[in-house]
PDB file of C-alpha atoms in Angstrom:
ATOM      1  CA  UNK A   1     -33.945 -19.764  35.634  1.00  0.00           C
ATOM      2  CA  UNK A   2     -30.711 -18.495  37.481  1.00  0.00           C
ATOM      3  CA  UNK A   3     -31.512 -15.353  39.745  1.00  0.00           C
ATOM      4  CA  UNK A   4     -28.324 -13.906  38.621  1.00  0.00           C
ATOM      5  CA  UNK A   5     -28.777 -10.318  37.289  1.00  0.00           C
ATOM      6  CA  UNK A   6     -28.457 -10.171  33.529  1.00  0.00           C
ATOM      7  CA  UNK A   7     -25.787  -7.564  32.752  1.00  0.00           C
ATOM      8  CA  UNK A   8     -26.386  -7.487  28.915  1.00  0.00           C
ATOM      9  CA  UNK A   9     -29.100  -8.560  26.614  1.00  0.00           C
ATOM     10  CA  UNK A  10     -28.072  -8.831  23.058  1.00  0.00           C
ATOM     11  CA  UNK A  11     -30.480  -8.922  20.188  1.00  0.00           C
ATOM     12  CA  UNK A  12     -28.856 -10.476  16.997  1.00  0.00           C
ATOM     13  CA  UNK A  13     -29.850  -9.648  13.553  1.00  0.00           C
ATOM     14  CA  UNK A  14     -29.074 -11.236  10.136  1.00  0.00           C
ATOM     15  CA  UNK A  15     -26.121 -13.519  10.545  1.00  0.00           C
ATOM     16  CA  UNK A  16     -25.954 -13.745  14.209  1.00  0.00           C
ATOM     17  CA  UNK A  17     -28.379 -16.250  15.630  1.00  0.00           C
ATOM     18  CA  UNK A  18     -26.400 -17.250  18.659  1.00  0.00           C
ATOM     19  CA  UNK A  19     -23.739 -15.911  20.845  1.00  0.00           C
ATOM     20  CA  UNK A  20     -20.633 -17.934  20.667  1.00  0.00           C
ATOM     21  CA  UNK A  21     -18.977 -18.468  24.109  1.00  0.00           C
ATOM     22  CA  UNK A  22     -22.079 -18.500  25.980  1.00  0.00           C
ATOM     23  CA  UNK A  23     -21.868 -21.219  28.773  1.00  0.00           C
ATOM     24  CA  UNK A  24     -24.152 -22.592  31.420  1.00  0.00           C
ATOM     25  CA  UNK A  25     -27.052 -21.913  28.886  1.00  0.00           C
ATOM     26  CA  UNK A  26     -30.767 -21.706  30.017  1.00  0.00           C
ATOM     27  CA  UNK A  27     -33.240 -21.152  27.363  1.00  0.00           C
ATOM     28  CA  UNK A  28     -36.336 -19.295  28.579  1.00  0.00           C
ATOM     29  CA  UNK A  29     -39.823 -18.956  26.880  1.00  0.00           C
ATOM     30  CA  UNK A  30     -41.241 -15.652  27.782  1.00  0.00           C
ATOM     31  CA  UNK A  31     -44.843 -14.590  27.565  1.00  0.00           C
ATOM     32  CA  UNK A  32     -45.433 -10.786  27.431  1.00  0.00           C
ATOM     33  CA  UNK A  33     -48.349  -8.609  27.376  1.00  0.00           C
ATOM     34  CA  UNK A  34     -47.539  -8.034  23.704  1.00  0.00           C
ATOM     35  CA  UNK A  35     -47.365 -11.646  22.706  1.00  0.00           C
ATOM     36  CA  UNK A  36     -44.476 -13.895  21.913  1.00  0.00           C
ATOM     37  CA  UNK A  37     -41.019 -12.868  21.044  1.00  0.00           C
ATOM     38  CA  UNK A  38     -39.037 -13.947  18.122  1.00  0.00           C
ATOM     39  CA  UNK A  39     -38.024 -17.038  20.074  1.00  0.00           C
ATOM     40  CA  UNK A  40     -36.693 -18.193  23.214  1.00  0.00           C
ATOM     41  CA  UNK A  41     -34.295 -15.920  25.105  1.00  0.00           C
ATOM     42  CA  UNK A  42     -30.965 -17.838  25.701  1.00  0.00           C
ATOM     43  CA  UNK A  43     -29.472 -16.784  29.005  1.00  0.00           C
ATOM     44  CA  UNK A  44     -25.802 -17.719  29.967  1.00  0.00           C
ATOM     45  CA  UNK A  45     -22.397 -16.759  31.488  1.00  0.00           C
ATOM     46  CA  UNK A  46     -20.138 -14.931  29.189  1.00  0.00           C
ATOM     47  CA  UNK A  47     -16.857 -13.827  30.329  1.00  0.00           C
ATOM     48  CA  UNK A  48     -17.781 -13.556  33.924  1.00  0.00           C
ATOM     49  CA  UNK A  49     -21.087 -11.746  33.449  1.00  0.00           C
ATOM     50  CA  UNK A  50     -24.759 -13.077  32.763  1.00  0.00           C
ATOM     51  CA  UNK A  51     -25.971 -12.421  29.305  1.00  0.00           C
ATOM     52  CA  UNK A  52     -29.023 -12.804  27.535  1.00  0.00           C
ATOM     53  CA  UNK A  53     -29.410 -13.393  23.722  1.00  0.00           C
ATOM     54  CA  UNK A  54     -32.473 -13.252  21.564  1.00  0.00           C
ATOM     55  CA  UNK A  55     -32.437 -13.895  17.782  1.00  0.00           C
ATOM     56  CA  UNK A  56     -34.482 -10.804  16.198  1.00  0.00           C
ATOM     57  CA  UNK A  57     -35.550 -12.767  13.142  1.00  0.00           C
ATOM     58  CA  UNK A  58     -35.885 -16.240  14.746  1.00  0.00           C
ATOM     59  CA  UNK A  59     -33.079 -18.816  15.064  1.00  0.00           C
ATOM     60  CA  UNK A  60     -33.844 -19.888  11.487  1.00  0.00           C
ATOM     61  CA  UNK A  61     -34.333 -16.560  10.128  1.00  0.00           C
ATOM     62  CA  UNK A  62     -38.088 -17.027   9.639  1.00  0.00           C
ATOM     63  CA  UNK A  63     -39.253 -13.657  10.662  1.00  0.00           C
ATOM     64  CA  UNK A  64     -39.170 -10.698   8.053  1.00  0.00           C
ATOM     65  CA  UNK A  65     -38.280  -7.319   9.292  1.00  0.00           C
ATOM     66  CA  UNK A  66     -41.708  -5.721   9.004  1.00  0.00           C
ATOM     67  CA  UNK A  67     -43.077  -8.776  11.035  1.00  0.00           C
ATOM     68  CA  UNK A  68     -40.814  -8.826  13.957  1.00  0.00           C
ATOM     69  CA  UNK A  69     -42.984  -8.197  17.226  1.00  0.00           C
ATOM     70  CA  UNK A  70     -40.601  -5.498  18.599  1.00  0.00           C
ATOM     71  CA  UNK A  71     -42.736  -4.989  21.486  1.00  0.00           C
ATOM     72  CA  UNK A  72     -42.496  -8.412  22.566  1.00  0.00           C
ATOM     73  CA  UNK A  73     -38.750  -8.827  22.166  1.00  0.00           C
ATOM     74  CA  UNK A  74     -37.783  -5.675  24.191  1.00  0.00           C
ATOM     75  CA  UNK A  75     -40.345  -6.364  26.786  1.00  0.00           C
ATOM     76  CA  UNK A  76     -39.203  -9.894  27.238  1.00  0.00           C
ATOM     77  CA  UNK A  77     -35.742  -8.713  27.961  1.00  0.00           C
ATOM     78  CA  UNK A  78     -37.202  -6.202  30.369  1.00  0.00           C
ATOM     79  CA  UNK A  79     -39.180  -8.754  32.159  1.00  0.00           C
ATOM     80  CA  UNK A  80     -35.920 -10.827  32.621  1.00  0.00           C
ATOM     81  CA  UNK A  81     -34.360  -7.725  34.259  1.00  0.00           C
ATOM     82  CA  UNK A  82     -31.703  -6.958  31.537  1.00  0.00           C
ATOM     83  CA  UNK A  83     -29.466  -4.117  32.672  1.00  0.00           C
ATOM     84  CA  UNK A  84     -29.031  -3.007  29.087  1.00  0.00           C
ATOM     85  CA  UNK A  85     -29.734  -3.975  25.431  1.00  0.00           C
ATOM     86  CA  UNK A  86     -27.364  -4.111  22.467  1.00  0.00           C
ATOM     87  CA  UNK A  87     -29.031  -4.453  19.211  1.00  0.00           C
ATOM     88  CA  UNK A  88     -26.542  -5.968  16.502  1.00  0.00           C
ATOM     89  CA  UNK A  89     -27.841  -4.870  13.080  1.00  0.00           C
ATOM     90  CA  UNK A  90     -26.894  -5.746   9.593  1.00  0.00           C
ATOM     91  CA  UNK A  91     -27.108  -2.684   7.561  1.00  0.00           C
ATOM     92  CA  UNK A  92     -25.945  -1.463   4.225  1.00  0.00           C
ATOM     93  CA  UNK A  93     -23.271   1.393   3.659  1.00  0.00           C
ATOM     94  CA  UNK A  94     -23.934   4.803   2.349  1.00  0.00           C
ATOM     95  CA  UNK A  95     -21.136   7.045   3.727  1.00  0.00           C
ATOM     96  CA  UNK A  96     -17.811   6.571   1.884  1.00  0.00           C
ATOM     97  CA  UNK A  97     -16.038   5.018   5.087  1.00  0.00           C
ATOM     98  CA  UNK A  98     -18.777   2.619   5.852  1.00  0.00           C
ATOM     99  CA  UNK A  99     -18.073  -0.051   3.319  1.00  0.00           C
ATOM    100  CA  UNK A 100     -18.640  -3.875   3.693  1.00  0.00           C
ATOM    101  CA  UNK A 101     -17.106  -5.434   6.952  1.00  0.00           C
ATOM    102  CA  UNK A 102     -16.873  -2.131   8.699  1.00  0.00           C
ATOM    103  CA  UNK A 103     -18.428  -2.182  12.268  1.00  0.00           C
ATOM    104  CA  UNK A 104     -20.148   1.142  13.215  1.00  0.00           C
ATOM    105  CA  UNK A 105     -21.759   2.498  16.384  1.00  0.00           C
ATOM    106  CA  UNK A 106     -24.373   4.846  15.199  1.00  0.00           C
ATOM    107  CA  UNK A 107     -25.502   8.031  17.239  1.00  0.00           C
ATOM    108  CA  UNK A 108     -28.592   9.084  15.335  1.00  0.00           C
ATOM    109  CA  UNK A 109     -31.542   7.511  13.430  1.00  0.00           C
ATOM    110  CA  UNK A 110     -34.228   8.407  10.722  1.00  0.00           C
ATOM    111  CA  UNK A 111     -37.252   6.311  10.826  1.00  0.00           C
ATOM    112  CA  UNK A 112     -38.737   5.650   7.453  1.00  0.00           C
ATOM    113  CA  UNK A 113     -40.773   2.573   8.477  1.00  0.00           C
ATOM    114  CA  UNK A 114     -44.683   2.425   8.335  1.00  0.00           C
ATOM    115  CA  UNK A 115     -47.384   0.502   9.906  1.00  0.00           C
ATOM    116  CA  UNK A 116     -45.476  -1.121  12.598  1.00  0.00           C
ATOM    117  CA  UNK A 117     -46.651  -1.214  16.176  1.00  0.00           C
ATOM    118  CA  UNK A 118     -44.043   1.385  17.591  1.00  0.00           C
ATOM    119  CA  UNK A 119     -45.038   2.122  21.120  1.00  0.00           C
ATOM    120  CA  UNK A 120     -46.229   0.355  24.359  1.00  0.00           C
ATOM    121  CA  UNK A 121     -48.956   3.085  24.360  1.00  0.00           C
ATOM    122  CA  UNK A 122     -50.615   1.446  21.516  1.00  0.00           C
ATOM    123  CA  UNK A 123     -52.948  -0.574  23.855  1.00  0.00           C
ATOM    124  CA  UNK A 124     -56.240   0.461  24.994  1.00  0.00           C
ATOM    125  CA  UNK A 125     -55.925   2.275  28.590  1.00  0.00           C
ATOM    126  CA  UNK A 126     -52.269   2.736  28.265  1.00  0.00           C
ATOM    127  CA  UNK A 127     -50.833   6.013  29.631  1.00  0.00           C
ATOM    128  CA  UNK A 128     -49.434   7.938  26.672  1.00  0.00           C
ATOM    129  CA  UNK A 129     -45.803   8.514  26.972  1.00  0.00           C
ATOM    130  CA  UNK A 130     -43.948  11.350  25.078  1.00  0.00           C
ATOM    131  CA  UNK A 131     -40.369  10.094  25.483  1.00  0.00           C
ATOM    132  CA  UNK A 132     -37.409  12.325  24.621  1.00  0.00           C
ATOM    133  CA  UNK A 133     -35.547  10.874  21.703  1.00  0.00           C
ATOM    134  CA  UNK A 134     -33.111  13.572  20.880  1.00  0.00           C
ATOM    135  CA  UNK A 135     -30.383  11.134  21.371  1.00  0.00           C
ATOM    136  CA  UNK A 136     -31.740   7.810  20.400  1.00  0.00           C
ATOM    137  CA  UNK A 137     -28.847   5.818  21.752  1.00  0.00           C
ATOM    138  CA  UNK A 138     -27.659   5.634  25.413  1.00  0.00           C
ATOM    139  CA  UNK A 139     -24.226   7.679  25.310  1.00  0.00           C
ATOM    140  CA  UNK A 140     -22.821   5.519  28.203  1.00  0.00           C
ATOM    141  CA  UNK A 141     -23.496   2.220  26.364  1.00  0.00           C
ATOM    142  CA  UNK A 142     -22.086   3.652  23.155  1.00  0.00           C
ATOM    143  CA  UNK A 143     -19.150   4.677  25.083  1.00  0.00           C
ATOM    144  CA  UNK A 144     -18.672   1.020  26.525  1.00  0.00           C
ATOM    145  CA  UNK A 145     -19.054  -0.501  23.140  1.00  0.00           C
ATOM    146  CA  UNK A 146     -16.220   1.880  21.580  1.00  0.00           C
ATOM    147  CA  UNK A 147     -14.022   1.269  24.613  1.00  0.00           C
ATOM    148  CA  UNK A 148     -14.768  -2.475  24.434  1.00  0.00           C
ATOM    149  CA  UNK A 149     -13.745  -2.540  20.697  1.00  0.00           C
ATOM    150  CA  UNK A 150     -10.555  -0.570  21.481  1.00  0.00           C
ATOM    151  CA  UNK A 151      -9.651  -3.174  24.215  1.00  0.00           C
ATOM    152  CA  UNK A 152     -10.388  -5.857  21.802  1.00  0.00           C
ATOM    153  CA  UNK A 153      -8.261  -4.318  18.958  1.00  0.00           C
ATOM    154  CA  UNK A 154     -11.547  -4.057  16.773  1.00  0.00           C
ATOM    155  CA  UNK A 155     -11.727  -1.042  14.517  1.00  0.00           C
ATOM    156  CA  UNK A 156     -15.250   0.686  14.636  1.00  0.00           C
ATOM    157  CA  UNK A 157     -16.460   3.868  13.312  1.00  0.00           C
ATOM    158  CA  UNK A 158     -17.808   6.080  15.979  1.00  0.00           C
ATOM    159  CA  UNK A 159     -21.169   7.822  15.090  1.00  0.00           C
ATOM    160  CA  UNK A 160     -23.366   8.028  12.187  1.00  0.00           C
ATOM    161  CA  UNK A 161     -27.000   8.136  11.320  1.00  0.00           C
ATOM    162  CA  UNK A 162     -29.020   4.974  10.624  1.00  0.00           C
ATOM    163  CA  UNK A 163     -31.834   5.185   8.348  1.00  0.00           C
ATOM    164  CA  UNK A 164     -34.435   2.606   9.093  1.00  0.00           C
ATOM    165  CA  UNK A 165     -36.586   1.490   6.078  1.00  0.00           C
ATOM    166  CA  UNK A 166     -39.525  -1.143   5.841  1.00  0.00           C
ATOM    167  CA  UNK A 167     -38.030  -4.053   4.169  1.00  0.00           C
ATOM    168  CA  UNK A 168     -37.855  -6.802   3.410  1.00  0.00           C
ATOM    169  CA  UNK A 169     -36.936  -5.638  -0.037  1.00  0.00           C
ATOM    170  CA  UNK A 170     -33.523  -3.687  -0.463  1.00  0.00           C
ATOM    171  CA  UNK A 171     -33.929  -0.110  -1.644  1.00  0.00           C
ATOM    172  CA  UNK A 172     -33.729   1.597  -5.125  1.00  0.00           C
ATOM    173  CA  UNK A 173     -30.905   3.875  -5.965  1.00  0.00           C
ATOM    174  CA  UNK A 174     -33.175   6.669  -5.904  1.00  0.00           C
ATOM    175  CA  UNK A 175     -34.347   6.031  -2.280  1.00  0.00           C
ATOM    176  CA  UNK A 176     -30.583   5.582  -1.195  1.00  0.00           C
ATOM    177  CA  UNK A 177     -29.928   9.034  -2.964  1.00  0.00           C
ATOM    178  CA  UNK A 178     -32.768  10.596  -1.138  1.00  0.00           C
ATOM    179  CA  UNK A 179     -31.528   9.037   2.272  1.00  0.00           C
ATOM    180  CA  UNK A 180     -28.041  10.393   1.699  1.00  0.00           C
ATOM    181  CA  UNK A 181     -29.695  13.946   1.058  1.00  0.00           C
ATOM    182  CA  UNK A 182     -31.511  13.462   4.242  1.00  0.00           C
ATOM    183  CA  UNK A 183     -28.203  12.781   6.161  1.00  0.00           C
ATOM    184  CA  UNK A 184     -28.337   8.884   6.609  1.00  0.00           C
ATOM    185  CA  UNK A 185     -24.845   7.280   6.519  1.00  0.00           C
ATOM    186  CA  UNK A 186     -26.317   3.566   6.984  1.00  0.00           C
ATOM    187  CA  UNK A 187     -29.449   1.710   5.979  1.00  0.00           C
ATOM    188  CA  UNK A 188     -31.165  -1.071   7.727  1.00  0.00           C
ATOM    189  CA  UNK A 189     -34.708  -2.508   8.263  1.00  0.00           C
ATOM    190  CA  UNK A 190     -34.644  -3.373  12.099  1.00  0.00           C
ATOM    191  CA  UNK A 191     -33.338  -0.088  13.854  1.00  0.00           C
ATOM    192  CA  UNK A 192     -36.845   1.050  14.571  1.00  0.00           C
ATOM    193  CA  UNK A 193     -39.025   0.800  16.671  1.00  0.00           C
ATOM    194  CA  UNK A 194     -36.773  -1.079  18.847  1.00  0.00           C
ATOM    195  CA  UNK A 195     -34.557   1.667  19.801  1.00  0.00           C
ATOM    196  CA  UNK A 196     -37.636   3.757  20.865  1.00  0.00           C
ATOM    197  CA  UNK A 197     -39.234   0.934  22.839  1.00  0.00           C
ATOM    198  CA  UNK A 198     -36.143   0.488  24.973  1.00  0.00           C
ATOM    199  CA  UNK A 199     -36.358   4.180  25.526  1.00  0.00           C
ATOM    200  CA  UNK A 200     -40.118   3.844  26.663  1.00  0.00           C
ATOM    201  CA  UNK A 201     -38.924   1.168  29.208  1.00  0.00           C
ATOM    202  CA  UNK A 202     -35.976   3.320  30.256  1.00  0.00           C
ATOM    203  CA  UNK A 203     -33.691   0.495  29.218  1.00  0.00           C
ATOM    204  CA  UNK A 204     -29.986   1.538  28.226  1.00  0.00           C
ATOM    205  CA  UNK A 205     -29.945   0.768  24.429  1.00  0.00           C
ATOM    206  CA  UNK A 206     -27.171   0.971  21.669  1.00  0.00           C
ATOM    207  CA  UNK A 207     -26.758  -0.443  18.244  1.00  0.00           C
ATOM    208  CA  UNK A 208     -23.576  -2.250  16.969  1.00  0.00           C
ATOM    209  CA  UNK A 209     -24.171  -2.055  13.070  1.00  0.00           C
ATOM    210  CA  UNK A 210     -22.338  -4.435  10.795  1.00  0.00           C
ATOM    211  CA  UNK A 211     -22.092  -3.353   7.254  1.00  0.00           C
ATOM    212  CA  UNK A 212     -23.014  -6.142   4.802  1.00  0.00           C
ATOM    213  CA  UNK A 213     -22.894  -4.327   1.426  1.00  0.00           C
ATOM    214  CA  UNK A 214     -22.861  -0.922  -0.212  1.00  0.00           C
ATOM    215  CA  UNK A 215     -26.379   0.456  -0.463  1.00  0.00           C
ATOM    216  CA  UNK A 216     -27.725   0.740  -4.105  1.00  0.00           C
ATOM    217  CA  UNK A 217     -25.843   3.158  -6.054  1.00  0.00           C
ATOM    218  CA  UNK A 218     -22.969   3.339  -3.481  1.00  0.00           C
ATOM    219  CA  UNK A 219     -19.404   1.733  -3.954  1.00  0.00           C
ATOM    220  CA  UNK A 220     -18.495   0.010  -7.242  1.00  0.00           C
ATOM    221  CA  UNK A 221     -21.114  -2.695  -7.193  1.00  0.00           C
ATOM    222  CA  UNK A 222     -23.564  -2.463  -9.916  1.00  0.00           C
ATOM    223  CA  UNK A 223     -25.775  -4.962  -8.289  1.00  0.00           C
ATOM    224  CA  UNK A 224     -26.097  -6.249  -4.603  1.00  0.00           C
ATOM    225  CA  UNK A 225     -25.105 -10.019  -4.394  1.00  0.00           C
ATOM    226  CA  UNK A 226     -26.720 -12.018  -1.626  1.00  0.00           C
ATOM    227  CA  UNK A 227     -23.819 -14.277  -1.682  1.00  0.00           C
ATOM    228  CA  UNK A 228     -21.393 -11.354  -1.097  1.00  0.00           C
ATOM    229  CA  UNK A 229     -23.581  -9.944   1.637  1.00  0.00           C
ATOM    230  CA  UNK A 230     -23.393 -13.207   3.864  1.00  0.00           C
ATOM    231  CA  UNK A 231     -19.668 -13.390   3.221  1.00  0.00           C
ATOM    232  CA  UNK A 232     -19.255  -9.837   4.419  1.00  0.00           C
ATOM    233  CA  UNK A 233     -21.537 -10.358   7.364  1.00  0.00           C
ATOM    234  CA  UNK A 234     -19.617 -13.636   8.373  1.00  0.00           C
ATOM    235  CA  UNK A 235     -16.577 -11.601   8.447  1.00  0.00           C
ATOM    236  CA  UNK A 236     -18.071  -8.767  10.498  1.00  0.00           C
ATOM    237  CA  UNK A 237     -19.777 -10.913  12.887  1.00  0.00           C
ATOM    238  CA  UNK A 238     -16.792 -12.671  14.049  1.00  0.00           C
ATOM    239  CA  UNK A 239     -15.817  -9.335  15.893  1.00  0.00           C
ATOM    240  CA  UNK A 240     -18.900  -9.180  17.833  1.00  0.00           C
ATOM    241  CA  UNK A 241     -18.082 -11.771  20.619  1.00  0.00           C
ATOM    242  CA  UNK A 242     -14.602  -9.954  20.955  1.00  0.00           C
ATOM    243  CA  UNK A 243     -16.180  -6.669  21.803  1.00  0.00           C
ATOM    244  CA  UNK A 244     -18.977  -8.067  24.004  1.00  0.00           C
ATOM    245  CA  UNK A 245     -16.446  -9.951  25.938  1.00  0.00           C
ATOM    246  CA  UNK A 246     -14.552  -6.812  27.043  1.00  0.00           C
ATOM    247  CA  UNK A 247     -17.645  -4.911  28.375  1.00  0.00           C
ATOM    248  CA  UNK A 248     -17.385  -3.679  32.073  1.00  0.00           C
TER     249      UNK A 248
END
């Protein structure tokens, strides 16, 4: 593999299984102390910098949210020397200004998941870390994404609370109503433990959330259509390379 420093690693969610525009590609199989990641890490040149890309669910979308080996994914990017990690996540919109096709850079998260291996401390003999998670996303990386979107002419919503649920099923109307009362603006299935694992490794991390649908009971939809979800995701995903191309 090239010894060039990887400036950014991108973890692609539903609908983003490769990074368009990546050149001089090398596919790297990484073994980690926590097992295999979701697939090979694809490294290449992207607008003058070295990028790495990993499909969170596998390139064929074969790994469900609750079965993702988040520890292996994050540690693999750390092993490759990534300078920062950007998680691209498909989400449902709860807040009125976060409807389908909107891009959001959240600043907070609430974790509703259960049973996931959520720390590198979860191995015998490991030193227990009590990391500060007051601000779950790295402010400088969030700012870079905001400025990048502005330069690319892409509208994004700055800030918002991501509620991470277990999946793979979608949520009930009552669950979304509860999450709204809790202060959640978005709902997704993969935001945690990815964010906290990056924090344990002192890896700068931010989320670029793509709204694929209104969450249950929000907006005008009576029922959530998977066909509409993927149409909205396709439209939102098209903006991601534009933003990444302008990062410093």
